[in-house]
mmCIF file of C-alpha atoms in Angstrom:
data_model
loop_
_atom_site.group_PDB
_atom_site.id
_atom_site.type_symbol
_atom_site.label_atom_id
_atom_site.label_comp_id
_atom_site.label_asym_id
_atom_site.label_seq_id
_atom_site.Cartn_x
_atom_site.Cartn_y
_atom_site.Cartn_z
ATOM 1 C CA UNK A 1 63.298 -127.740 -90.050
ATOM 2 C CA UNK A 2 66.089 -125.206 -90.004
ATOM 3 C CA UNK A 3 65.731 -124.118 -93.607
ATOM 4 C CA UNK A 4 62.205 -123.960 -92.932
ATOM 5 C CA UNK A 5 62.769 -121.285 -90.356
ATOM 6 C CA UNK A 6 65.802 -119.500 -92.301
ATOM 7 C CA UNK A 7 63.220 -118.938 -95.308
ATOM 8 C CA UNK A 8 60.787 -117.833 -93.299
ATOM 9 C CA UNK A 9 62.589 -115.315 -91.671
ATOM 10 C CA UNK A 10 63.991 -113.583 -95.081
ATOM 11 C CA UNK A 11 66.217 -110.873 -95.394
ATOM 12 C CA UNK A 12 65.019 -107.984 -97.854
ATOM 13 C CA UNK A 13 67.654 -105.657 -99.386
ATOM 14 C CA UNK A 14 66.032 -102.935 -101.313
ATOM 15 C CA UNK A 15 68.568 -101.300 -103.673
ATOM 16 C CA UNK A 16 67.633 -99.182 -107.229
ATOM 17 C CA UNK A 17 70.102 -99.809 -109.685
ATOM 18 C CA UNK A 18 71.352 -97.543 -112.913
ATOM 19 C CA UNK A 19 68.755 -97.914 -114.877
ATOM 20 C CA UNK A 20 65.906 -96.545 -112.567
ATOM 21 C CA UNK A 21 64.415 -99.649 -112.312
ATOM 22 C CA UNK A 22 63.574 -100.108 -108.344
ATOM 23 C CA UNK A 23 64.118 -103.671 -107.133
ATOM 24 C CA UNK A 24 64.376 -105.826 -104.002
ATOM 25 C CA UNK A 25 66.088 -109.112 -102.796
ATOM 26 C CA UNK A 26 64.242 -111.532 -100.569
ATOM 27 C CA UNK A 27 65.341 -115.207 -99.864
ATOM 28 C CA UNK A 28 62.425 -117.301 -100.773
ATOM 29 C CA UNK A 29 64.483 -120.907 -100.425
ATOM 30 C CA UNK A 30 67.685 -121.734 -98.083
ATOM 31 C CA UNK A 31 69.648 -124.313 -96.597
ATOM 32 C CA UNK A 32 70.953 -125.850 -99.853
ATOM 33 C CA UNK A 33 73.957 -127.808 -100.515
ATOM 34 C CA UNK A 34 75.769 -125.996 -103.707
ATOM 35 C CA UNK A 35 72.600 -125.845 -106.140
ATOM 36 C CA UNK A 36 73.178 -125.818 -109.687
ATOM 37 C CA UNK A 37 69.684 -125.448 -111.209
ATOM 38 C CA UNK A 38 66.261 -124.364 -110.574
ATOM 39 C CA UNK A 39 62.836 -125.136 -112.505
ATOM 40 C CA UNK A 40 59.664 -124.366 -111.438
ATOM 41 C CA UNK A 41 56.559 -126.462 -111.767
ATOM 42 C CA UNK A 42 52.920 -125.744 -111.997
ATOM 43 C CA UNK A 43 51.921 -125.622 -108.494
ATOM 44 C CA UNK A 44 54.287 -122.576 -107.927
ATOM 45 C CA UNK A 45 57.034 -124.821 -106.268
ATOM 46 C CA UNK A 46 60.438 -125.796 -107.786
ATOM 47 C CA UNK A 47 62.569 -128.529 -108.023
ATOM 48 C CA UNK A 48 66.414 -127.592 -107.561
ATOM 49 C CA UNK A 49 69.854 -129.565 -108.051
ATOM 50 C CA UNK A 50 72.414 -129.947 -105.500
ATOM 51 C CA UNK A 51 76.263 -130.480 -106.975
ATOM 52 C CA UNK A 52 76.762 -133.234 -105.059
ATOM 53 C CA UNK A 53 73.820 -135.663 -106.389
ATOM 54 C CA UNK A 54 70.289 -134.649 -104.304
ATOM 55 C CA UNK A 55 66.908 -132.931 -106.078
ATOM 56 C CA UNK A 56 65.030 -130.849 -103.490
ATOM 57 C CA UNK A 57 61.038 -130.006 -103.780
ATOM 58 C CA UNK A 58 61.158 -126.331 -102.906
ATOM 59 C CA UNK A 59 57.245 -125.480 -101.525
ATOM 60 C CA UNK A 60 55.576 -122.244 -103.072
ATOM 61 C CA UNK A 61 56.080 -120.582 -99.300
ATOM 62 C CA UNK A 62 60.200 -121.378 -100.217
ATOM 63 C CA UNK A 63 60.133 -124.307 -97.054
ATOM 64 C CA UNK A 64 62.732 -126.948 -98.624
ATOM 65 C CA UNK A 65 62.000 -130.696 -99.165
ATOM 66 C CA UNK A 66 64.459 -133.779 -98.134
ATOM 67 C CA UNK A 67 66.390 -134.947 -100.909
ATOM 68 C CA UNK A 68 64.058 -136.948 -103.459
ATOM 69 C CA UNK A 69 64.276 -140.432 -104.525
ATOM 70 C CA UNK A 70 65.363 -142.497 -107.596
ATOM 71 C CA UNK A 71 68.179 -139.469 -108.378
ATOM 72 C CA UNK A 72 70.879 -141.293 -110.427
ATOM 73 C CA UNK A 73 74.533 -141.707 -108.513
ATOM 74 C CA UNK A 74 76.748 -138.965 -109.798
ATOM 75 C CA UNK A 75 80.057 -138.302 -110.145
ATOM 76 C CA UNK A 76 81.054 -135.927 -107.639
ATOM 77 C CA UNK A 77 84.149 -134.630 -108.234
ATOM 78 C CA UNK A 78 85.909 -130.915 -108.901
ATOM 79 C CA UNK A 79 83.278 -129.946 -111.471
ATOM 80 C CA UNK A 80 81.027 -133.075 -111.625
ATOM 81 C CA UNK A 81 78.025 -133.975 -109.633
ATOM 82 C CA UNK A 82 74.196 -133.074 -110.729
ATOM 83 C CA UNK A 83 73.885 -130.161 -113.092
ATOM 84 C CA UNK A 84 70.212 -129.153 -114.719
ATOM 85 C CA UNK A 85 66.894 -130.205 -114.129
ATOM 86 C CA UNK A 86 64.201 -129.240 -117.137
ATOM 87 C CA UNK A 87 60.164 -130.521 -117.048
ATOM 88 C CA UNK A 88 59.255 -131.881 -120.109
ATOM 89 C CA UNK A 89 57.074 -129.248 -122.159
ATOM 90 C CA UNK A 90 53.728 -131.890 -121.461
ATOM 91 C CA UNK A 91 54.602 -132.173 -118.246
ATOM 92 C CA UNK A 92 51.545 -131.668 -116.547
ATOM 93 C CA UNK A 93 50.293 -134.695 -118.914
ATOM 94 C CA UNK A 94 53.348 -137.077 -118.255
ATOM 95 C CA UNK A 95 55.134 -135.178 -115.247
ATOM 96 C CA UNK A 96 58.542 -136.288 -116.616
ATOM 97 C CA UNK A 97 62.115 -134.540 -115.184
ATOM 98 C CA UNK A 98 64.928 -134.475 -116.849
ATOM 99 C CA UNK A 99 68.366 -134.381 -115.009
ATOM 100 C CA UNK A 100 72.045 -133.774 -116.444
ATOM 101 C CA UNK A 101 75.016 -135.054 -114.516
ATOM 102 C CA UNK A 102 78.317 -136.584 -114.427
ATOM 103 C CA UNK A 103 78.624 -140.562 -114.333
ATOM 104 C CA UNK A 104 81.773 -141.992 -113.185
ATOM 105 C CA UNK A 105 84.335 -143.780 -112.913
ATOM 106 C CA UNK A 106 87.159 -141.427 -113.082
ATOM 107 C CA UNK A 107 88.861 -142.571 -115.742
ATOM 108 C CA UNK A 108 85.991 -142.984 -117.723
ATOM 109 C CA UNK A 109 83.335 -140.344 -117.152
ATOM 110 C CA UNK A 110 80.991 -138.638 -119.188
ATOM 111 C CA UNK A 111 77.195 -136.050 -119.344
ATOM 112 C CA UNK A 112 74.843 -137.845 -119.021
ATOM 113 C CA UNK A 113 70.789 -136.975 -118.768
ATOM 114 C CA UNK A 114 68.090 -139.087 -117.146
ATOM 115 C CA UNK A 115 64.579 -138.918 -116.870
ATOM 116 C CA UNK A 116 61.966 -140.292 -114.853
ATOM 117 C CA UNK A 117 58.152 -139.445 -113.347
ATOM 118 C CA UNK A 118 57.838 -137.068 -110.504
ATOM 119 C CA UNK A 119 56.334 -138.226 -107.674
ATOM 120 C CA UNK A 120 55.146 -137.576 -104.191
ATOM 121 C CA UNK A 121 58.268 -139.422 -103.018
ATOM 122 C CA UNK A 122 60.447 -138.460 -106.285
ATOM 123 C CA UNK A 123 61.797 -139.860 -109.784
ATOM 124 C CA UNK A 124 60.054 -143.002 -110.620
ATOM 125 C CA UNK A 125 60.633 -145.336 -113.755
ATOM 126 C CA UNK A 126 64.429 -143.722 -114.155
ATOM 127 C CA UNK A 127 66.244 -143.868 -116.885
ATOM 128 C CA UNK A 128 69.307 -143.230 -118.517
ATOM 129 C CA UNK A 129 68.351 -141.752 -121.932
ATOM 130 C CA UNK A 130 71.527 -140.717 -123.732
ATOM 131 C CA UNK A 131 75.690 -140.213 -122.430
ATOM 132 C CA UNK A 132 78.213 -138.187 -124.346
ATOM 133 C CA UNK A 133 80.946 -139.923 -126.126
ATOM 134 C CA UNK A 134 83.535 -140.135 -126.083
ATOM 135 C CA UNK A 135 84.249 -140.344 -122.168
ATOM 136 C CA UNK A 136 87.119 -138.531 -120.404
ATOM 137 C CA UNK A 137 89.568 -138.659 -117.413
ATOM 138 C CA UNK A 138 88.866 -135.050 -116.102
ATOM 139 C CA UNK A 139 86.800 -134.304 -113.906
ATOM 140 C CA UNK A 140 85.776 -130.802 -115.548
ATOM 141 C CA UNK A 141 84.326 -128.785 -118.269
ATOM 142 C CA UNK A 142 81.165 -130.556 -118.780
ATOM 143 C CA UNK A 143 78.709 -127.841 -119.866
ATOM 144 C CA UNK A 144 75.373 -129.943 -118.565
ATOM 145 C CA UNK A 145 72.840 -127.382 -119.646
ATOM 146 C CA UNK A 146 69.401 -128.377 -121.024
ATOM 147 C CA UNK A 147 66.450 -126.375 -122.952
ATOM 148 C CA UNK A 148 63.583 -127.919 -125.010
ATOM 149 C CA UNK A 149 62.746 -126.125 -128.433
ATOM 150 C CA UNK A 150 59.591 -125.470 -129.350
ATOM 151 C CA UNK A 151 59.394 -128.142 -131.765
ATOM 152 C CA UNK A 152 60.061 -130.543 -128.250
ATOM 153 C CA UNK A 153 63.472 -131.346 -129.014
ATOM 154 C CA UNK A 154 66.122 -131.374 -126.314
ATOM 155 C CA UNK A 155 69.309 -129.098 -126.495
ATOM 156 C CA UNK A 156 72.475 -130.351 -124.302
ATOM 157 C CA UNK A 157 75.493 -128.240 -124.093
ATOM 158 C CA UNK A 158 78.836 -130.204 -123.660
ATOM 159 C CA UNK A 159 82.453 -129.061 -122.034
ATOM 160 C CA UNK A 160 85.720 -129.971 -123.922
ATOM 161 C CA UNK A 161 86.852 -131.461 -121.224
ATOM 162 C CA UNK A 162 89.586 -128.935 -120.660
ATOM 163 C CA UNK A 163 92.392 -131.543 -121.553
ATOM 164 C CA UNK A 164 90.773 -132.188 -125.090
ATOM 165 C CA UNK A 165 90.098 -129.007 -126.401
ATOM 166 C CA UNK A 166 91.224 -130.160 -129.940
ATOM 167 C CA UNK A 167 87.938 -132.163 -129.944
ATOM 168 C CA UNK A 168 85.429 -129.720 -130.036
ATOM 169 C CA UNK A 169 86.588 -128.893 -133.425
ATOM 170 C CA UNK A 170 85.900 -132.817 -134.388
ATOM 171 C CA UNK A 171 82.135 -133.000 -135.775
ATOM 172 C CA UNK A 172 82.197 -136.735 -134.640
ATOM 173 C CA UNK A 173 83.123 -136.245 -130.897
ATOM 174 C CA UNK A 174 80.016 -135.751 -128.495
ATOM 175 C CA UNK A 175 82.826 -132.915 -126.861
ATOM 176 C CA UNK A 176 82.474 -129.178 -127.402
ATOM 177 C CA UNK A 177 79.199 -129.439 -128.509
ATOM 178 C CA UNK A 178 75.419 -128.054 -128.692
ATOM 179 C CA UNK A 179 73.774 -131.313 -129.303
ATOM 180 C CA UNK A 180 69.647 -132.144 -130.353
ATOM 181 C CA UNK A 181 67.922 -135.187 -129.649
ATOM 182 C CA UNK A 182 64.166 -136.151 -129.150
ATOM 183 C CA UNK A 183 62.791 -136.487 -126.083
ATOM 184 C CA UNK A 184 63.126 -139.979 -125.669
ATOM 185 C CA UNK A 185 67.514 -139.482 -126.490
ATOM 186 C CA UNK A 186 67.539 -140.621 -129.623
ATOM 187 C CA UNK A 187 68.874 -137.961 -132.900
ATOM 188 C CA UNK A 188 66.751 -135.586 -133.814
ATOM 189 C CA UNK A 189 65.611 -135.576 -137.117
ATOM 190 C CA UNK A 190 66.955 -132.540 -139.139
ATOM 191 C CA UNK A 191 70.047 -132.094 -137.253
ATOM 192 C CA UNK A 192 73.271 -130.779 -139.393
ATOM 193 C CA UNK A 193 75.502 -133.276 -140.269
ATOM 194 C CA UNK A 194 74.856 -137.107 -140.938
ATOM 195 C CA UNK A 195 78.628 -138.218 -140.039
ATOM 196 C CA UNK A 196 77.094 -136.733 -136.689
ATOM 197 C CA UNK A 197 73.414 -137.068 -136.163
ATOM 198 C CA UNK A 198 73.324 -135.614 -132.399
ATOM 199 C CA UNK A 199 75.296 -132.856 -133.132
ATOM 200 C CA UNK A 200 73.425 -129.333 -133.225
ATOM 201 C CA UNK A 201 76.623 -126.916 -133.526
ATOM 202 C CA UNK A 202 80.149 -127.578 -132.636
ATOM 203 C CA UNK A 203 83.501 -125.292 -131.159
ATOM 204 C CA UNK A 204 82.171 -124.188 -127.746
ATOM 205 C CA UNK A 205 84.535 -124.582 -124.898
ATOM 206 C CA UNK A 206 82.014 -125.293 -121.793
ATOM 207 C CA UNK A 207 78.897 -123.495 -122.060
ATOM 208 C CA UNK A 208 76.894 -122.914 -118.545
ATOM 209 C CA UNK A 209 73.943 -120.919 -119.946
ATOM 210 C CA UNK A 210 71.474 -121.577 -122.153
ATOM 211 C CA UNK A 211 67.922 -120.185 -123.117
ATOM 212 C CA UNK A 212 65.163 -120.308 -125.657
ATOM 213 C CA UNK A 213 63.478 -116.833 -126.226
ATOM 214 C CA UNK A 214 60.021 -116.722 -126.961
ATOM 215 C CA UNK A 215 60.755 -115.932 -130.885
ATOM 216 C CA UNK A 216 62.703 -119.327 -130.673
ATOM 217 C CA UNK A 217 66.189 -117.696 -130.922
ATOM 218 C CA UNK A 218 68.796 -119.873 -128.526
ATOM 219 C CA UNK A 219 71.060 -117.732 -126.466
ATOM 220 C CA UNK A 220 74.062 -119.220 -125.365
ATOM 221 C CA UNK A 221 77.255 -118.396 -123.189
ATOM 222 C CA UNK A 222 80.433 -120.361 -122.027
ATOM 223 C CA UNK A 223 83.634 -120.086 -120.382
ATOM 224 C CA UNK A 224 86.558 -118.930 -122.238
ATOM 225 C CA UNK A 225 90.206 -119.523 -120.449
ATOM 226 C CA UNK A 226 91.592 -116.088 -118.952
ATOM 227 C CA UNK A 227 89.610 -113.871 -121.035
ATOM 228 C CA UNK A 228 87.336 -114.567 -124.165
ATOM 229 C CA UNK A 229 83.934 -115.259 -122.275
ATOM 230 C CA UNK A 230 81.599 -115.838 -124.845
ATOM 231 C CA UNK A 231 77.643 -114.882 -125.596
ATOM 232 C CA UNK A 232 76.657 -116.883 -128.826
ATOM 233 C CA UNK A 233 73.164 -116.705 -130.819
ATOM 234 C CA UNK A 234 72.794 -120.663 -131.769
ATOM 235 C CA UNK A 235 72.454 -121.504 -135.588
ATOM 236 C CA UNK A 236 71.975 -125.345 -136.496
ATOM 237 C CA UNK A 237 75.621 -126.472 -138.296
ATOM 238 C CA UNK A 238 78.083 -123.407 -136.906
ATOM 239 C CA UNK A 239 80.810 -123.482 -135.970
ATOM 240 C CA UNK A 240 81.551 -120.864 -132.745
ATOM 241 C CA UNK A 241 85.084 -121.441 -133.229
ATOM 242 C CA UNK A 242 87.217 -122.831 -130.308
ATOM 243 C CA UNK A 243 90.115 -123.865 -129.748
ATOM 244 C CA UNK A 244 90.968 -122.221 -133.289
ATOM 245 C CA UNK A 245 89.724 -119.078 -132.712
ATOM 246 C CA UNK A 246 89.430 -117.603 -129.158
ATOM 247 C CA UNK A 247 89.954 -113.841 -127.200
ATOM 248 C CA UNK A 248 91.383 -115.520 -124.384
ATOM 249 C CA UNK A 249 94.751 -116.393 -123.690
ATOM 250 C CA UNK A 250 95.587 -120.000 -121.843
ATOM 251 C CA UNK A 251 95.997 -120.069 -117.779
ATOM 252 C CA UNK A 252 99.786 -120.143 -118.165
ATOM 253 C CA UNK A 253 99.880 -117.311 -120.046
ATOM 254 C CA UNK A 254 100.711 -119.110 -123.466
ATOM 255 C CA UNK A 255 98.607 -118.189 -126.504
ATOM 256 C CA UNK A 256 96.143 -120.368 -127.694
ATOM 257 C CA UNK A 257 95.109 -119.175 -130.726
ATOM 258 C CA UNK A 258 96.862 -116.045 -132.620
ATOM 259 C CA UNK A 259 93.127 -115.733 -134.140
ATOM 260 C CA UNK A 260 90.047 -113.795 -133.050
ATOM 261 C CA UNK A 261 88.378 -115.163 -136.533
ATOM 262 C CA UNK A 262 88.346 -117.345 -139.243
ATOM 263 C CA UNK A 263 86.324 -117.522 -142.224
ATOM 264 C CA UNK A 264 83.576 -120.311 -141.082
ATOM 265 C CA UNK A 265 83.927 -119.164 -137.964
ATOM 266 C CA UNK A 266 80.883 -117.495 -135.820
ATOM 267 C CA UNK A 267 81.924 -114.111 -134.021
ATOM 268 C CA UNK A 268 80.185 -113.880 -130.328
ATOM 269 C CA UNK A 269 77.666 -111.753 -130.130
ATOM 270 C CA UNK A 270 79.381 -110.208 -127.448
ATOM 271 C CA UNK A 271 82.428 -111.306 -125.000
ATOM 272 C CA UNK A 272 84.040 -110.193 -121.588
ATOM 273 C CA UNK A 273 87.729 -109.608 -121.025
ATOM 274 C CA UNK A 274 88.543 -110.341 -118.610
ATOM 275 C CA UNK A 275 86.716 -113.528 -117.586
ATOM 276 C CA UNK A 276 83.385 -113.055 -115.266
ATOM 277 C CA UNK A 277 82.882 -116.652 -115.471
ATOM 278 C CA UNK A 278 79.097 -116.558 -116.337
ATOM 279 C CA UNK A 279 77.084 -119.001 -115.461
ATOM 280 C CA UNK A 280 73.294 -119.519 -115.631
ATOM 281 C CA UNK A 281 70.986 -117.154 -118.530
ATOM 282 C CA UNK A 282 67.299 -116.253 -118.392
ATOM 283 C CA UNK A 283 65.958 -114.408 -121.019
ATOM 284 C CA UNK A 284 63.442 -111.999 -119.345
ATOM 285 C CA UNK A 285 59.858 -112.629 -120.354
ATOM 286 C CA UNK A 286 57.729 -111.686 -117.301
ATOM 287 C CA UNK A 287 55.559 -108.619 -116.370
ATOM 288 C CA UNK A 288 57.014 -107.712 -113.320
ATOM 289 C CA UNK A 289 59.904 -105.974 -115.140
ATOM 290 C CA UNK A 290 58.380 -104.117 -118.531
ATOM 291 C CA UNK A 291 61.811 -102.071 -119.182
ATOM 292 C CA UNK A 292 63.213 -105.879 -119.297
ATOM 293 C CA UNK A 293 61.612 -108.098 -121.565
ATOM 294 C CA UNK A 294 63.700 -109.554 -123.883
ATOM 295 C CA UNK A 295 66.880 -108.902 -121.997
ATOM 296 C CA UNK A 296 69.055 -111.448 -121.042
ATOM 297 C CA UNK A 297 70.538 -111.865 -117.788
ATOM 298 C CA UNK A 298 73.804 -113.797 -116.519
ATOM 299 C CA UNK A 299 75.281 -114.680 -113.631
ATOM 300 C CA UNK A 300 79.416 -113.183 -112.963
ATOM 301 C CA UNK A 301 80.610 -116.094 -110.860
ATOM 302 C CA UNK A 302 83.720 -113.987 -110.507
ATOM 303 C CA UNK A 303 82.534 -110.695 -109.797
ATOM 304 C CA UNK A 304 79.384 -112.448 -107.614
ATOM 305 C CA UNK A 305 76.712 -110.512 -109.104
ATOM 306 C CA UNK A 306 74.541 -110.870 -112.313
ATOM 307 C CA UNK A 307 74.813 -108.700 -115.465
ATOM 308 C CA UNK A 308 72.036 -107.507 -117.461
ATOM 309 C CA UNK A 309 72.614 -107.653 -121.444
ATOM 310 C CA UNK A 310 70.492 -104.959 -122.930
ATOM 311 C CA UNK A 311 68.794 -106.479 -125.976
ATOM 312 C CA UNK A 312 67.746 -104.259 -128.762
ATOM 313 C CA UNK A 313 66.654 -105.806 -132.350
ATOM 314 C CA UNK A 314 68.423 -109.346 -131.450
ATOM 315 C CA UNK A 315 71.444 -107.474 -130.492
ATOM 316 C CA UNK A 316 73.610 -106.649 -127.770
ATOM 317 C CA UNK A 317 73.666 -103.313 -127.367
ATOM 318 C CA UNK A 318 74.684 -102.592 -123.173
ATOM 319 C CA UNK A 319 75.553 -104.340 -120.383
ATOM 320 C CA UNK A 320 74.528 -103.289 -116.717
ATOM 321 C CA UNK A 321 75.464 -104.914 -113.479
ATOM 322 C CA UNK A 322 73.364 -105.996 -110.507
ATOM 323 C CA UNK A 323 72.424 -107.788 -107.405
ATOM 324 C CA UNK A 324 76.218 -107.393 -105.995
ATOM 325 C CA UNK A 325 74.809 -106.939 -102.132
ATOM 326 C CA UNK A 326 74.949 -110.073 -100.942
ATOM 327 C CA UNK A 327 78.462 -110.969 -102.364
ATOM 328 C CA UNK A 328 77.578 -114.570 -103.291
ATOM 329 C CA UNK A 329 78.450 -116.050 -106.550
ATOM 330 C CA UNK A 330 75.074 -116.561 -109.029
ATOM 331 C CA UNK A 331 75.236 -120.053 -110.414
ATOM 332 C CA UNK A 332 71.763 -120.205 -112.120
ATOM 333 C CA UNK A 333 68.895 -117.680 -112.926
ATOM 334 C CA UNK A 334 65.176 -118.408 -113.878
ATOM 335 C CA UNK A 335 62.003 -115.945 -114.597
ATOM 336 C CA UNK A 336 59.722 -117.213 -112.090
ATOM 337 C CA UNK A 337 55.532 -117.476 -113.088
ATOM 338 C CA UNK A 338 55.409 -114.607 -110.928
ATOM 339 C CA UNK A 339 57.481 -112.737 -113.389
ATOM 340 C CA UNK A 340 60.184 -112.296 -110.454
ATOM 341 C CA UNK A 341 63.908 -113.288 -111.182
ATOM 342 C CA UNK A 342 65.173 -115.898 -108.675
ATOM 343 C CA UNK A 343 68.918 -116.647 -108.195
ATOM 344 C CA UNK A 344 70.363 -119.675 -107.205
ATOM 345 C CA UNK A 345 73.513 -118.611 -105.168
ATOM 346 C CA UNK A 346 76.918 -120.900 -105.537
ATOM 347 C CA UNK A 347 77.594 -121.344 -101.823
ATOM 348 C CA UNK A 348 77.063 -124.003 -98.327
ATOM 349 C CA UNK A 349 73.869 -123.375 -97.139
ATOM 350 C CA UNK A 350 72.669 -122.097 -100.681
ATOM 351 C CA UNK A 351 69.864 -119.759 -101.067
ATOM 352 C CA UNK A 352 67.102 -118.749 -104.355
ATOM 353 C CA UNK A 353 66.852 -115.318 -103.694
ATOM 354 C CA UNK A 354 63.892 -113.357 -105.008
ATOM 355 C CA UNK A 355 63.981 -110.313 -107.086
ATOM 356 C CA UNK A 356 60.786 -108.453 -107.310
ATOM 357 C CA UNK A 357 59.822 -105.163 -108.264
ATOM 358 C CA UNK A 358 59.888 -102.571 -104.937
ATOM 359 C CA UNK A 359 56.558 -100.860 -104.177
ATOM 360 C CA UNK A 360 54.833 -102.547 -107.660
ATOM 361 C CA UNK A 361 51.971 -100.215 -109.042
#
């Protein structure tokens, strides 16, 4: 009942930012326990992850739901606990969810993603559809992002594991990876490389955003160590370059790499040093925002506040930063229906805060 109240009493900042484009924050959803992900469904509702293992039915008014059923046990644990939620693209035919997560045990854990059917009361027929091999003893770095294709083919990004960086540069470990399957978990046909039939692209470090534009290009970004945060354009069978190639140095100081390329190797399409620590991408597509279609938007976990990669011709061309009032970190962002941005903040009680466009024509 209390979030109930907190979203109906929201607090609207109204702030114009560098580019002349006036905006305004509203919470539309609080009372959240560290959310991770957000995706909307057709009534104009949401479903959102909580870190720690609970999905949550947020209402089109923003009112918050109690945790949902049949959720899979996660491993909760530094980084680990629930990460993405994704519909399936026929959805409204088979209302199927898909969820990425840690499993346990500690020694042995892994990404995993489930699916089951959405239901008044929550997931129902649940199951496990496909785990990343091998399985670690860390409890971080798991990437855990999700997108569909257009051709209905599932992307899952995949952390090194921090303590086995070497193996993102292995084709036949599931770590450091971009991988494709079907819908169902299996390979997807026409993937890369037959010693690894899951495998998409290979030598990311532990990618937290991912997005599909509308043209089908995949926009990626993931955490480099101190320094060398990475925005990647996705090509089937490249190879983005880590641990061999990197601009960031390791958290001790020590070099990692003494290379910022290699012949084979994919430059970013733009980087950040030092870190941000990004986290969540939307590629804009709504109407609310015309000066913003196409750009692509990520969340600064470090400087709590999203930046705004201006997007001209597929390219990067400027960088603009925004939504820094409320001084909470951004851990996911979507393009609502409504053609609004909404930010899932990294914090206990978490909010989805609202941007839309301030006195609209």
């Amino acid at each position: 009942m209390l979030s109930l109240l907190l979203a109906a009493a929201c607090a609207v900042i109204t702030t114009t930012c560098g580019a002349q484009v006036p905006w305004r924050l509203e919470t539309w959803a609080t009372g959240l326990d560290a959310p991770w992900s957000l995706t909307f469904l057709p009534d104009g509702g949401a479903l959102v992850t909580e870190r720690p293992g609970s999905l949550r039915r947020i209402a089109a008014d923003g009112s918050v739901g109690e945790p949902l059923a049949g959720v899979p046990a996660v491993y909760d644990a530094g980084q680990g606990g629930l990460f993405d939620v994704v519909l399936h693209p026929q959805f409204s035919d088979n209302a199927l969810v898909y969820l990425s997560y840690a499993e346990g045990p500690p020694a042995a854990n892994a990404t995993a993603i489930a699916r089951g059917r959405l239901t008044d009361d929550g997931l129902a027929g649940v199951e496990v559809i496909y785990r990343v091999s091998p399985r670690k003893d860390t409890p971080v770095h798991y990437g855990g992002r999700m997108a569909f294709l257009p051709d209905g083919t599932l992307l899952l990004t995949t952390g090194d594991g921090f303590d086995y960086r070497e193996a993102a540069q292995d084709i036949e470990s599931g770590l450091g990876k971009v991988l494709r399957i079907t819908d169902s978990g299996e390979p997807a046909p026409g993937n890369p490389f037959a010693e690894a039939p899951d495998v998409w692209s290979y030598g990311h470090r532990n990618a937290q955003g991912l997005a599909v534009a509308p043209d089908g290009t995949v926009w990626l970004h993931e955490h480099g160590p101190r320094g060398g945060d990475e925005v990647n354009r996705l090509e089937a069978g490249s190879n983005y370059g880590w641990p061999a190639v990197t601009y960031g140095i390791d958290y001790s100081g020590a070099v990692i790499s003494p290379h910022t390329a290699l012949p084979g190797m994919v430059q970013p399409e733009y980087y950040w040093v030092p870190s941000i620590a990004p986290s969540g991408l939307a590629v804009y597509t709504g109407r609310m925002f015309p000066e913003w279609v196409g750009d692509l938007f990520v969340g600064a976990l470090v400087d709590r506040e999203v930046r705004r990669l201006d997007i001209e011709d597929g390219r990067v061309v400027g960088e603009e930063a925004l939504f820094a009032e409320r001084r909470v970190r951004m851990r996911d962002i979507r393009v609502g229906p409504d053609g609004a941005l909404y930010l899932v903040t990294d914090a206990v009680p978490g909010e989805v805060i609202r941007v839309t466009r301030e006195n609209p024509d």
